[in-house]
Short mmCIF file of C-alpha atoms in Angstrom, two decimals:
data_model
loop_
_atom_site.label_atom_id
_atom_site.label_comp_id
_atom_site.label_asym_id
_atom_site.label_seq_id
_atom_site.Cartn_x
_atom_site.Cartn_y
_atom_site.Cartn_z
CA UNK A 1 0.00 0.00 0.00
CA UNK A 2 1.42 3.69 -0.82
CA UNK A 3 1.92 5.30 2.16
CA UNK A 4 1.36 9.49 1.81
CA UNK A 5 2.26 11.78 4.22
CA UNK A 6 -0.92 13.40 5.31
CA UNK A 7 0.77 17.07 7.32
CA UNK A 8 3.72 18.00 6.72
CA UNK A 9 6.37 17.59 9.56
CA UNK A 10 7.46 19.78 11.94
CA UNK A 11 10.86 21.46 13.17
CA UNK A 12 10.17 21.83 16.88
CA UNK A 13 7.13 21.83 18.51
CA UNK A 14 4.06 20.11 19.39
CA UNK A 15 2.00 17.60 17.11
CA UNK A 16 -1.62 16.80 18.61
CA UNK A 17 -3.42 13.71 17.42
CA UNK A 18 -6.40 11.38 18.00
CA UNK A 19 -8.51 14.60 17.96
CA UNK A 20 -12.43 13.63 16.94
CA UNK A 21 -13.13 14.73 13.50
CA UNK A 22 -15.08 18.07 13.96
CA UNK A 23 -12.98 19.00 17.07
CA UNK A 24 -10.03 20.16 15.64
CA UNK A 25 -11.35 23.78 14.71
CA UNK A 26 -12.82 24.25 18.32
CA UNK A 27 -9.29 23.16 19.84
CA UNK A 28 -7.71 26.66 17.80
CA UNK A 29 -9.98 28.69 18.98
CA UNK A 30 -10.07 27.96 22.59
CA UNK A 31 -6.57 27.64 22.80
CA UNK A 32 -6.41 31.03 21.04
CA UNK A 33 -3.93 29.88 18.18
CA UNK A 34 -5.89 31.45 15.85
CA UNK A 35 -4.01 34.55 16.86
CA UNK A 36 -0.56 33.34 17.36
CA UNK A 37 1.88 33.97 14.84
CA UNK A 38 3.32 30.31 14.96
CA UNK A 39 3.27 28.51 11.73
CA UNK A 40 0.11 25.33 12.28
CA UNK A 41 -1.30 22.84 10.23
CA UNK A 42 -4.08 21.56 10.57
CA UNK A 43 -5.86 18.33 8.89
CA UNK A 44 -9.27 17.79 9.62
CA UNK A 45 -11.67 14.76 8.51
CA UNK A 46 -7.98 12.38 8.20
CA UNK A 47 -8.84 8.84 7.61
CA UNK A 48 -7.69 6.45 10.63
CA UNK A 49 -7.37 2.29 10.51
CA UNK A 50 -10.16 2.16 12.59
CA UNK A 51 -12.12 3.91 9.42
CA UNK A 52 -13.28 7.16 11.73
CA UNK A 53 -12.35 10.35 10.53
CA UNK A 54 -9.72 12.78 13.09
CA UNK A 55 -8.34 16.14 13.27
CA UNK A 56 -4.69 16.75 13.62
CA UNK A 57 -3.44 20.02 14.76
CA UNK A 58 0.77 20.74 14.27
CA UNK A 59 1.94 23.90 16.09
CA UNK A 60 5.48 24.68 16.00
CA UNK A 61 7.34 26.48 19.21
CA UNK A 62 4.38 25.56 21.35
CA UNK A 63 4.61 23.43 24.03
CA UNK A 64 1.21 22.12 26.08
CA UNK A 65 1.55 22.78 30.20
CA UNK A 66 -0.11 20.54 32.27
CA UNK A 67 -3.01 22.78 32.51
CA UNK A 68 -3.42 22.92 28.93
CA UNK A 69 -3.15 19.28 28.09
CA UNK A 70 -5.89 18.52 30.74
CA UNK A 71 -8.14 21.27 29.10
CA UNK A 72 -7.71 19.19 25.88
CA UNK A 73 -9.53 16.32 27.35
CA UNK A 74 -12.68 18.57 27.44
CA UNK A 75 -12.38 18.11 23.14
CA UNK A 76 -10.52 15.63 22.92
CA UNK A 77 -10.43 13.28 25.90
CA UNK A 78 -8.18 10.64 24.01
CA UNK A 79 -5.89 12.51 22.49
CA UNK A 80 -1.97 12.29 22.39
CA UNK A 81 0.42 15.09 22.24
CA UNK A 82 3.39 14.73 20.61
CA UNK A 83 6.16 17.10 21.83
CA UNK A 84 8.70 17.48 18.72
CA UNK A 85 12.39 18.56 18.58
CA UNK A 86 14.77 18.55 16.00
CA UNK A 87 12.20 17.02 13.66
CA UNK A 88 12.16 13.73 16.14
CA UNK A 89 9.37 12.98 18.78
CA UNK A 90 11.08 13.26 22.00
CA UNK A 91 8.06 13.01 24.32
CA UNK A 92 4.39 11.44 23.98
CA UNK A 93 1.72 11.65 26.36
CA UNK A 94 -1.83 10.90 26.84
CA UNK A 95 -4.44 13.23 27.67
CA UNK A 96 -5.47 13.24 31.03
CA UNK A 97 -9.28 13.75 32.32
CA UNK A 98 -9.03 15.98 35.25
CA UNK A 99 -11.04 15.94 38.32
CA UNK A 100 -12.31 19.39 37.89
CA UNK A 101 -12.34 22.25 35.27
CA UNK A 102 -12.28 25.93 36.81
CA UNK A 103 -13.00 28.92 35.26
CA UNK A 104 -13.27 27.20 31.48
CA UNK A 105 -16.53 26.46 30.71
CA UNK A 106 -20.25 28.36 31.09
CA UNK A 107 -22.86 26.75 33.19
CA UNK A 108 -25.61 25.67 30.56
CA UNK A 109 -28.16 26.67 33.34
CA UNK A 110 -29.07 30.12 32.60
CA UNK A 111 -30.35 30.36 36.61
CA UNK A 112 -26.68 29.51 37.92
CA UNK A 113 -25.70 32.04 40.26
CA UNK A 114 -21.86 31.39 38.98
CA UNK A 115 -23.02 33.95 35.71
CA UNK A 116 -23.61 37.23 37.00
CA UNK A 117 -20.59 36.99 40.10
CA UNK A 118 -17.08 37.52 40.66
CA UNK A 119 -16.50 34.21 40.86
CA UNK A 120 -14.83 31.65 38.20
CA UNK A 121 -16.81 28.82 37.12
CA UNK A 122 -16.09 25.68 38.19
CA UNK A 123 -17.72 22.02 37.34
CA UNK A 124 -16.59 18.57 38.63
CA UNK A 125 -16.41 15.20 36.36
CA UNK A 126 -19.28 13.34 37.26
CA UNK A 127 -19.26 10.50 34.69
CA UNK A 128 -15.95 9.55 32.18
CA UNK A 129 -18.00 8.09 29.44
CA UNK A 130 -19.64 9.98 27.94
CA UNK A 131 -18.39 13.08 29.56
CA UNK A 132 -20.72 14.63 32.36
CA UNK A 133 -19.66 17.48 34.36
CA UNK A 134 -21.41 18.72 37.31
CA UNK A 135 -21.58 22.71 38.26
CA UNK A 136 -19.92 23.44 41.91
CA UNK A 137 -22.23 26.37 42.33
CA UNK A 138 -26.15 25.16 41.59
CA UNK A 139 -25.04 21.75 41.63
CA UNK A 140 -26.96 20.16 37.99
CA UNK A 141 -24.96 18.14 36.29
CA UNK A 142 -24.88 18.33 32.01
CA UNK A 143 -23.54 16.44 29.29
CA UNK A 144 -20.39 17.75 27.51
CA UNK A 145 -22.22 18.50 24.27
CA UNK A 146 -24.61 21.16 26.30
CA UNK A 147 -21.54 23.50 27.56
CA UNK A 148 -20.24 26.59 25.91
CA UNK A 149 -16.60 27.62 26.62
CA UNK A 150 -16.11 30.95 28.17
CA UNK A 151 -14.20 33.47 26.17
CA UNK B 1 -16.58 17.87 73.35
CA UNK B 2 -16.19 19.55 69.74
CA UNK B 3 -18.99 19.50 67.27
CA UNK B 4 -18.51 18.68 63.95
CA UNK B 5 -20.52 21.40 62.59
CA UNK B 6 -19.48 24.11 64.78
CA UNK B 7 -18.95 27.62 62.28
CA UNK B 8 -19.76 25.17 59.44
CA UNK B 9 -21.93 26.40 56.52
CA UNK B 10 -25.40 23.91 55.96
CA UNK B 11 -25.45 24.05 52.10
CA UNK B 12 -26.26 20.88 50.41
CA UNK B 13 -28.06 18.08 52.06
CA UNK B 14 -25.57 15.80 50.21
CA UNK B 15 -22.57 17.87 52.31
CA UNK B 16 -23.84 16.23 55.19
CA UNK B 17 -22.57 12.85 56.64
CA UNK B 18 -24.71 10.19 58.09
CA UNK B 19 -22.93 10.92 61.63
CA UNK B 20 -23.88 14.60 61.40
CA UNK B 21 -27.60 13.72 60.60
CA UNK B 22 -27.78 12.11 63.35
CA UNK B 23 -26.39 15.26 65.28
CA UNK B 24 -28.60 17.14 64.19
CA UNK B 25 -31.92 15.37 64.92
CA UNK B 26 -30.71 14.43 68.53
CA UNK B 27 -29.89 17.82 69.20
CA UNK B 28 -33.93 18.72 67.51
CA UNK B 29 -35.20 16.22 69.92
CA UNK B 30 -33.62 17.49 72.52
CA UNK B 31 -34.37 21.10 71.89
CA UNK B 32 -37.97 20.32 71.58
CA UNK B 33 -37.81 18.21 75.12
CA UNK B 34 -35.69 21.24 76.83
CA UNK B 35 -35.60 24.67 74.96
CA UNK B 36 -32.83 26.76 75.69
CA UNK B 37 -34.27 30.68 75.68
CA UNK B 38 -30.64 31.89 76.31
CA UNK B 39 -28.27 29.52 74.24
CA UNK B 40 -27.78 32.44 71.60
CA UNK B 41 -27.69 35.76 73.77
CA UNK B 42 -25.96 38.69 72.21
CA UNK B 43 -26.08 36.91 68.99
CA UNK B 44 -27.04 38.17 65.99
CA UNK B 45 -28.24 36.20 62.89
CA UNK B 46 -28.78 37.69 59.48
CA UNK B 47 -32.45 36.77 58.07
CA UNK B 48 -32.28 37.64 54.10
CA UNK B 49 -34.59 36.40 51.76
CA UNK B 50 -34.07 37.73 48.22
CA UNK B 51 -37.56 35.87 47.44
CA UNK B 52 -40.03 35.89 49.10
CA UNK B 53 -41.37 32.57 51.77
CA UNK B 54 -43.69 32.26 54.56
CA UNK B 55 -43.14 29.28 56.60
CA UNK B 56 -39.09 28.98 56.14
CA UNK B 57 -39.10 32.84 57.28
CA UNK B 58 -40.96 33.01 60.32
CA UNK B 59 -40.17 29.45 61.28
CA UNK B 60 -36.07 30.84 61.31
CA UNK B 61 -36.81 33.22 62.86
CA UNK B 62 -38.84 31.96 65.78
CA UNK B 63 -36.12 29.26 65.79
CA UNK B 64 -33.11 32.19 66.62
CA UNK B 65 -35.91 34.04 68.88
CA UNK B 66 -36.79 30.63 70.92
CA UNK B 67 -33.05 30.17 71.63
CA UNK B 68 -32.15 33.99 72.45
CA UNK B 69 -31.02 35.42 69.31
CA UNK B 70 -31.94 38.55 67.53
CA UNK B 71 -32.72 38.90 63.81
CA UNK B 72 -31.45 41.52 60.96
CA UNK B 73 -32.65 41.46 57.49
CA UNK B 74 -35.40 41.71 55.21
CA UNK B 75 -38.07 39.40 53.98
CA UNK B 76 -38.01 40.40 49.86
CA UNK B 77 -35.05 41.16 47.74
CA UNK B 78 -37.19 44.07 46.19
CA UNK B 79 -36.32 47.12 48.24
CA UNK B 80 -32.00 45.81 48.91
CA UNK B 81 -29.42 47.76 47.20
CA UNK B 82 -28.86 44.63 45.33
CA UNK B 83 -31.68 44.59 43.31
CA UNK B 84 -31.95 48.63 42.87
CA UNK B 85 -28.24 49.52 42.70
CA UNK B 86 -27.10 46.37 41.09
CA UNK B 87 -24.50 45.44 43.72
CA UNK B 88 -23.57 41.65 43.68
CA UNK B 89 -24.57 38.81 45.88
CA UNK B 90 -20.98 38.39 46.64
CA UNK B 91 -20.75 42.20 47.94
CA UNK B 92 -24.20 42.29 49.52
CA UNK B 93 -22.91 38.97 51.74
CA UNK B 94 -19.50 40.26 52.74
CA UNK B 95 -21.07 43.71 53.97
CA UNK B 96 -24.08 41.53 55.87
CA UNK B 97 -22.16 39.19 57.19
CA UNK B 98 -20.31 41.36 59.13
CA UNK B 99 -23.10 42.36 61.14
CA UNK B 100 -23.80 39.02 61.94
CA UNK B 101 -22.77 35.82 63.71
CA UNK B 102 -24.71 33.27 60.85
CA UNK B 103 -26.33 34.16 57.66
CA UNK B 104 -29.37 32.47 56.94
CA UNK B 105 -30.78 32.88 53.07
CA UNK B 106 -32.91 31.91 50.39
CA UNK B 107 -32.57 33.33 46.95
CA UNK B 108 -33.88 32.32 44.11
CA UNK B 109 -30.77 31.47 41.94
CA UNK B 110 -29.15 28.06 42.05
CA UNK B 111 -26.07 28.14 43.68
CA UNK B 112 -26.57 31.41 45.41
CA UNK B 113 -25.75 30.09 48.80
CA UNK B 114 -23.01 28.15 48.13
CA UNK B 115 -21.65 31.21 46.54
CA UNK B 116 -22.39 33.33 49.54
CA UNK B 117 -20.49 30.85 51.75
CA UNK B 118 -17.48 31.92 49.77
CA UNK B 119 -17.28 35.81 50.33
CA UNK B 120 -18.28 35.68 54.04
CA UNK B 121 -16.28 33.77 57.33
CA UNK B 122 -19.90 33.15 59.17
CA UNK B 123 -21.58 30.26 58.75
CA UNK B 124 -24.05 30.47 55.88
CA UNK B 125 -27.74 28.54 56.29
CA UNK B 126 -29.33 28.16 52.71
CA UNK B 127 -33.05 28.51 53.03
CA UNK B 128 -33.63 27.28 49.07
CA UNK B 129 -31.21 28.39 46.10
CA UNK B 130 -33.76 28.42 42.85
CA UNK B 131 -34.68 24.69 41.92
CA UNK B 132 -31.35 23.19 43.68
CA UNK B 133 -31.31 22.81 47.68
CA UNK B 134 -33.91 23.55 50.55
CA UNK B 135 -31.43 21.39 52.92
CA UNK B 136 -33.32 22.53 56.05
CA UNK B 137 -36.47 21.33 54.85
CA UNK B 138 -35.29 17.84 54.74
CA UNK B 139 -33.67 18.13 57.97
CA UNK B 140 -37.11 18.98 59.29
CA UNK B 141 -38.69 15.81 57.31
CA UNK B 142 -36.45 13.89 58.70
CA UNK B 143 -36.35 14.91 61.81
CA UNK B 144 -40.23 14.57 61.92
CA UNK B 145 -39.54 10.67 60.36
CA UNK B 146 -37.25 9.75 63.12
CA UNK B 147 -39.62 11.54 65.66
CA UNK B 148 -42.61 9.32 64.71
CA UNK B 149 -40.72 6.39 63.72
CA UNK B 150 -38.38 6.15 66.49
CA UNK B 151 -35.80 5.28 63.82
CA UNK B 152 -34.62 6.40 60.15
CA UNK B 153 -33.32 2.52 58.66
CA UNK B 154 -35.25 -0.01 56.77
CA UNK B 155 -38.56 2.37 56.37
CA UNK B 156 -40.64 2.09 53.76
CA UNK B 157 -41.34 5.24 52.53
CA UNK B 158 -43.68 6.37 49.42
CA UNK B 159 -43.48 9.65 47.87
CA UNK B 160 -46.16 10.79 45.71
CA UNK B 161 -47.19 13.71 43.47
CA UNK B 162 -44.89 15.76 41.18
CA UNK B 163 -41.52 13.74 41.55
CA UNK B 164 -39.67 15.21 39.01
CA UNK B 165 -39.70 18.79 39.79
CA UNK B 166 -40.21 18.97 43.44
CA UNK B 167 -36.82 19.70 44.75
CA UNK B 168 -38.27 18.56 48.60
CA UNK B 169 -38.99 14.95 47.44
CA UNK B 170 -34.77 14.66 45.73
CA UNK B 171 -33.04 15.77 48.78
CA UNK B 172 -35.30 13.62 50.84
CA UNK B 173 -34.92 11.11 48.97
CA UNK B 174 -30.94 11.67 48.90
CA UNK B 175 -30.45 11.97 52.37
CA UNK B 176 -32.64 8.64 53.14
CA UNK B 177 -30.44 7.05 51.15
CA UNK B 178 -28.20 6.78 53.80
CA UNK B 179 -30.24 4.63 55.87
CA UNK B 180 -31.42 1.80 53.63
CA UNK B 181 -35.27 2.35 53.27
CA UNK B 182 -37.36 0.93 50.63
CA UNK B 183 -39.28 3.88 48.35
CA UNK B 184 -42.50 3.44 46.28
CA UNK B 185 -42.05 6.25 44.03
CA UNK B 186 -46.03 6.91 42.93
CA UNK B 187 -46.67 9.71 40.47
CA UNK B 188 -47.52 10.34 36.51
CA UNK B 189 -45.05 8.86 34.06
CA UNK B 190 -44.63 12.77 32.66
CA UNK B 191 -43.53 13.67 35.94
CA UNK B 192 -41.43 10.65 37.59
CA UNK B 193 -38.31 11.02 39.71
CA UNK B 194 -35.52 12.12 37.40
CA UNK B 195 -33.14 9.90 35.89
CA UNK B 196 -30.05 11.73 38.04
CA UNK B 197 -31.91 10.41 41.29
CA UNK B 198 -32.90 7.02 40.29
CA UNK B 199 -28.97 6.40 39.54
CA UNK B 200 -27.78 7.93 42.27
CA UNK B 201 -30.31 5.23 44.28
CA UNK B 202 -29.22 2.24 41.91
CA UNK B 203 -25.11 3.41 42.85
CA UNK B 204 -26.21 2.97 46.59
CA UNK B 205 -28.13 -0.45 46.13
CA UNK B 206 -31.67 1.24 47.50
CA UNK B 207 -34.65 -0.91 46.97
CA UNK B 208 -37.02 0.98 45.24
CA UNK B 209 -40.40 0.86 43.13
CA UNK B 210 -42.54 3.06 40.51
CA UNK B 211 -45.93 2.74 40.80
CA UNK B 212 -49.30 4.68 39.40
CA UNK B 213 -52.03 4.87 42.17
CA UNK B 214 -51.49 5.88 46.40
CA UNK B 215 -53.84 2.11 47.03
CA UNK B 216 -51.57 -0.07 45.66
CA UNK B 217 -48.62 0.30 48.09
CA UNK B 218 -50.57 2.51 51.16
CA UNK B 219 -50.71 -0.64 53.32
CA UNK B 220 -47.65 -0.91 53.85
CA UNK B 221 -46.11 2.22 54.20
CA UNK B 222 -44.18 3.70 57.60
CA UNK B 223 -44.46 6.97 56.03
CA UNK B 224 -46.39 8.67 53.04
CA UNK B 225 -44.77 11.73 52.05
CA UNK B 226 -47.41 13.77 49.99
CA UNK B 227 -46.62 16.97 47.58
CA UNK B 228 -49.02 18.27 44.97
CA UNK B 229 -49.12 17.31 40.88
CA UNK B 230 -49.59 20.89 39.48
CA UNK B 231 -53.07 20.93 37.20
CA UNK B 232 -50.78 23.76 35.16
CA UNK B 233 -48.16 20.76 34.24
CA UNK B 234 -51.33 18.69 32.19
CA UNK B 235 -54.05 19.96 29.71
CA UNK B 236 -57.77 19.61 31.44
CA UNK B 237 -58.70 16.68 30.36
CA UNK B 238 -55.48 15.05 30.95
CA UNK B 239 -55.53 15.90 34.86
CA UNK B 240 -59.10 15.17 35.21
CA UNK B 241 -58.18 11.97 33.75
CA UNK B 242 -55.22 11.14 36.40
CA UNK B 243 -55.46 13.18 39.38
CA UNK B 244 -57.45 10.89 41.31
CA UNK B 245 -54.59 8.41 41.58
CA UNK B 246 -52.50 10.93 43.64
CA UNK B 247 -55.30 12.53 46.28
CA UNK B 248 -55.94 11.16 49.08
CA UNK B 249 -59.01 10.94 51.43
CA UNK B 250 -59.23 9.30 54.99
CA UNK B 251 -61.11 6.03 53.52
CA UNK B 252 -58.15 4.95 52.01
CA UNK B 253 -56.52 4.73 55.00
CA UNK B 254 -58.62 1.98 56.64
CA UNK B 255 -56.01 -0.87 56.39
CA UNK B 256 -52.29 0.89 57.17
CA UNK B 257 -50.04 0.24 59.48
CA UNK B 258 -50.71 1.73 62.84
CA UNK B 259 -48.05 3.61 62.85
CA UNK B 260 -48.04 4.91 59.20
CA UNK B 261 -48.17 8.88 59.25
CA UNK B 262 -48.57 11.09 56.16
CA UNK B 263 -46.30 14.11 55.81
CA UNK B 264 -46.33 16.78 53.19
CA UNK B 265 -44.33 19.97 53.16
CA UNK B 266 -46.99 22.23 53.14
CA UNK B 267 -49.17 23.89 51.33
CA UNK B 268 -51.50 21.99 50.53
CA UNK B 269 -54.79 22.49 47.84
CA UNK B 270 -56.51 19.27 47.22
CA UNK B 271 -54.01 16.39 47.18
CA UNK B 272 -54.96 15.55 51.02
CA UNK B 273 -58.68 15.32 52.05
CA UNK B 274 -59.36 17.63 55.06
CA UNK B 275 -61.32 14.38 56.23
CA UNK B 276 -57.60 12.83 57.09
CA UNK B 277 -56.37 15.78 59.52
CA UNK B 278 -58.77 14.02 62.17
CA UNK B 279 -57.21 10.80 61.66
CA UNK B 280 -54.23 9.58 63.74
CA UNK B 281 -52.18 9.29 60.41
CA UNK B 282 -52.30 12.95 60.04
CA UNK B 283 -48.79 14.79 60.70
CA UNK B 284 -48.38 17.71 58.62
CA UNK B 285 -48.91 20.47 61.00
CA UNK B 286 -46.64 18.81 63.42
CA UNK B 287 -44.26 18.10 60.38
CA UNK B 288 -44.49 22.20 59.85
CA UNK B 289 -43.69 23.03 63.76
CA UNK B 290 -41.22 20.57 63.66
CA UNK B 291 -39.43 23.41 61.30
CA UNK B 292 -38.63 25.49 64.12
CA UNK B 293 -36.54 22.46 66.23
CA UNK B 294 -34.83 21.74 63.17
CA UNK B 295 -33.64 24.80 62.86
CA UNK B 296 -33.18 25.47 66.36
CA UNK B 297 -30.81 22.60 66.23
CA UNK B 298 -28.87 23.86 63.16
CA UNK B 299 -28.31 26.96 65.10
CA UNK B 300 -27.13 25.49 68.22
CA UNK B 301 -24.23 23.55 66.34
CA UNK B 302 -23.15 26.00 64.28
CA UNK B 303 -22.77 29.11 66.85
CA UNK B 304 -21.63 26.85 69.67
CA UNK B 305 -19.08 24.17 70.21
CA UNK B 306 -20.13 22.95 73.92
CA UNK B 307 -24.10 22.12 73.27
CA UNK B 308 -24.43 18.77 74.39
CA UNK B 309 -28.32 17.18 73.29
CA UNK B 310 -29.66 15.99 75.78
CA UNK B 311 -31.14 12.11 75.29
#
């Protein structure tokens, strides 16, 4: 079988894969790379072995903190960034769920106190599959798919 | 001896621990067996209801005036600089809250008290946060189950009406959890116990049952815990249809257990027959008074550590 390189490599950097097809767009934006100046490529709709369709994002001089790679989970929860130097991969990790997301996300109840105060939003991970996060402040508990991310 | 709830905010009936339910009915029972008119002198508690209530209102504050304590605040968020100068919660809490020794609220945004108990160092007392917690209701429903019972385990306990948005019925049904009783859960399909609930119930291992009518579990009930199905939810027709299933009249009650009592949190339109207030069944009014000793007792732990209940 011809193999074809689907993105271009990178110098130095980081390469982020195993991103659900639709996701990959969402990922820019929240992570604000849209307004970097750091060359990216991005692939969306790739074909995988499994026959699903991902998004690949490849950002060069950008390196995910912890922080950030736990963030990722909320699109991505089993994605792998890979960190690239010298045009090699010399560090691959898994994303992690974390416990609890603070100040990322809107409450999808329009009633939650947590809108209107000085106070950052925070929800707790109620159920891994199928993600379902539950809001510190009026307590209700949502599916992943309901949440907007705060600017 | 230390309390565990001593200058500890009461947000979330699911905050509380099995051990500290049990604090805080003892220390109800005792309060109603021995008030103590002085055990919060020179205290002062901060009353403030952003929305309006009746019976959670004056039954507070009879509850800090039975023990002592004096009462700030105001009893509709309408005239507070809150609502006409736009100030925040957060602000409106921290300036209150440093008049008082305890906050006691009710507001009707979710998540409003929890909130509050993060801009003030008093304890904070949520009195009902929008469609989320009313945890001192349920410590007055239980306290009134373990007053007539004798005992909170192995119950079986129905709840009936409007199950899916009555927010009394979940954190009853929560905090029971704890203590292994069997629920019939009788009510229209369209408004059953929610989904949330029912797992949280199936995590825990609780036996429980759905069922359509009050008659076909009512004989063997220890408690039946009555709230209202809203004509509004259902067209005419529809709840002329159905609401028969979920009233209840005193003939129905010719075959309990003799020591089955009916609660409901009050009010009340139609779903209970006045012709069952006469009958020894009948608790609701007691359930209502036994507000004020629930409260009481909430009080007592939080503003002092050397209360001892009395058995």
């Amino acid at each position: 079988m011809q193999k074809k390189l689907q993105v271009e490599a990178i110098e130095q950097g980081s390469v982020i894969d195993h991103i659900p097809a639709q996701q990959g767009v969402k990922i820019l934006k929240f992570f604000k790379f849209t307004q970097t100046n750091e060359k990216i490529t991005i692939g969306l709709n790739l074909a995988t072995q499994s026959g699903e369709s991902k998004d690949l994002i490849k950002i060069e001089n950008t390196f995910f903190n912890d922080k950030q790679a736990n963030q990722l989970a909320l699109f991505a929860p089993h994605a792998t960034i890979n960190q690239i130097k010298d045009f090699k991969v010399v560090n691959k990790f898994k994303v992690r769920l974390p416990s609890s997301f603070i100040g990322v996300l809107s409450c999808p109840n329009s009633n939650c106190i947590s809108h209107n105060e000085p106070v950052q939003s925070r929800f707790y991970v109620k159920q891994k599959q199928t993600l379902k996060l539950k809001c510190h402040y009026c307590e209700k508990s949502f599916e992943r798919a309901t949440f907007d991310e705060l600017d | 001896m230390n309390n565990p709830l001593y200058q500890k905010n009461i947000i979330s009936i699911a905050d509380l621990s099995r051990p500290d339910l049990e604090l805080i009915l003892e220390t109800a029972h005792s309060l109603k067996q021995t008030p103590q008119p002085t055990l919060l002198n020179n205290k002062v508690i901060a009353s403030c209801f952003f929305e309006a209530s009746t019976r959670t209102r004056l039954s507070f504050e009879t509850a800090v005036q039975r023990l002592g304590g004096s009462v700030i605040g105001f009893d509709s968020g309408g005239n507070t600089s809150l609502a006409q100068k736009g100030e925040t919660l957060a602000d409106s809490v921290k300036v209150i809250s440093s008049y008082a020794d305890a906050f006691f609220m009710r507001h009707p945004q979710e998540g409003a008290a929890r909130l509050a108990s993060e801009f003030t160092s008093v304890p904070v007392i949520n009195g009902g946060d929008g469609s989320n917690q009313h945890p001192t209701q349920t410590l007055l429903d239980l306290f009134t189950i373990y007053e007539t019972q004798a005992r909170l385990d192995n119950l079986n306990i129905a709840f009936v009406g409007d199950l899916k948005y009555g927010r009394t019925v979940h954190s009853l049904a929560q905090a029971l959890s704890l203590f292994n009783c069997n629920f019939y859960f009788i009510s229209p399909e369209a408004l059953a116990m929610p989904d949330y609930i029912i797992e949280e119930l199936t995590e825990r291992n609780i036996n429980f049952s759905l069922h359509t009518s009050i008659e076909e579990v009512v004989d063997e009930l220890d408690v039946l815990y009555m709230t209202r199905v809203q004509k509004e939810r259902f067209d005419e027709t529809e709840y002329q249809h159905m609401k028969s299933a979920f009233l209840l009249n005193a003939s129905m009650l010719n075959n309990v257990k003799d020591n089955l009592k009916v609660l409901h949190p009050l009010p009340r339109i139609d779903e209970i027959n006045q012709d069952v207030d006469s009958t020894p069944y009948a608790y609701y009014f007691q359930q209502a008074q036994n507000g004020v000793f629930a409260r009481q007792a909430l009080l007592a732990l939080l503003l002092t550590n050397h209360f001892q209940a009395k058995p």
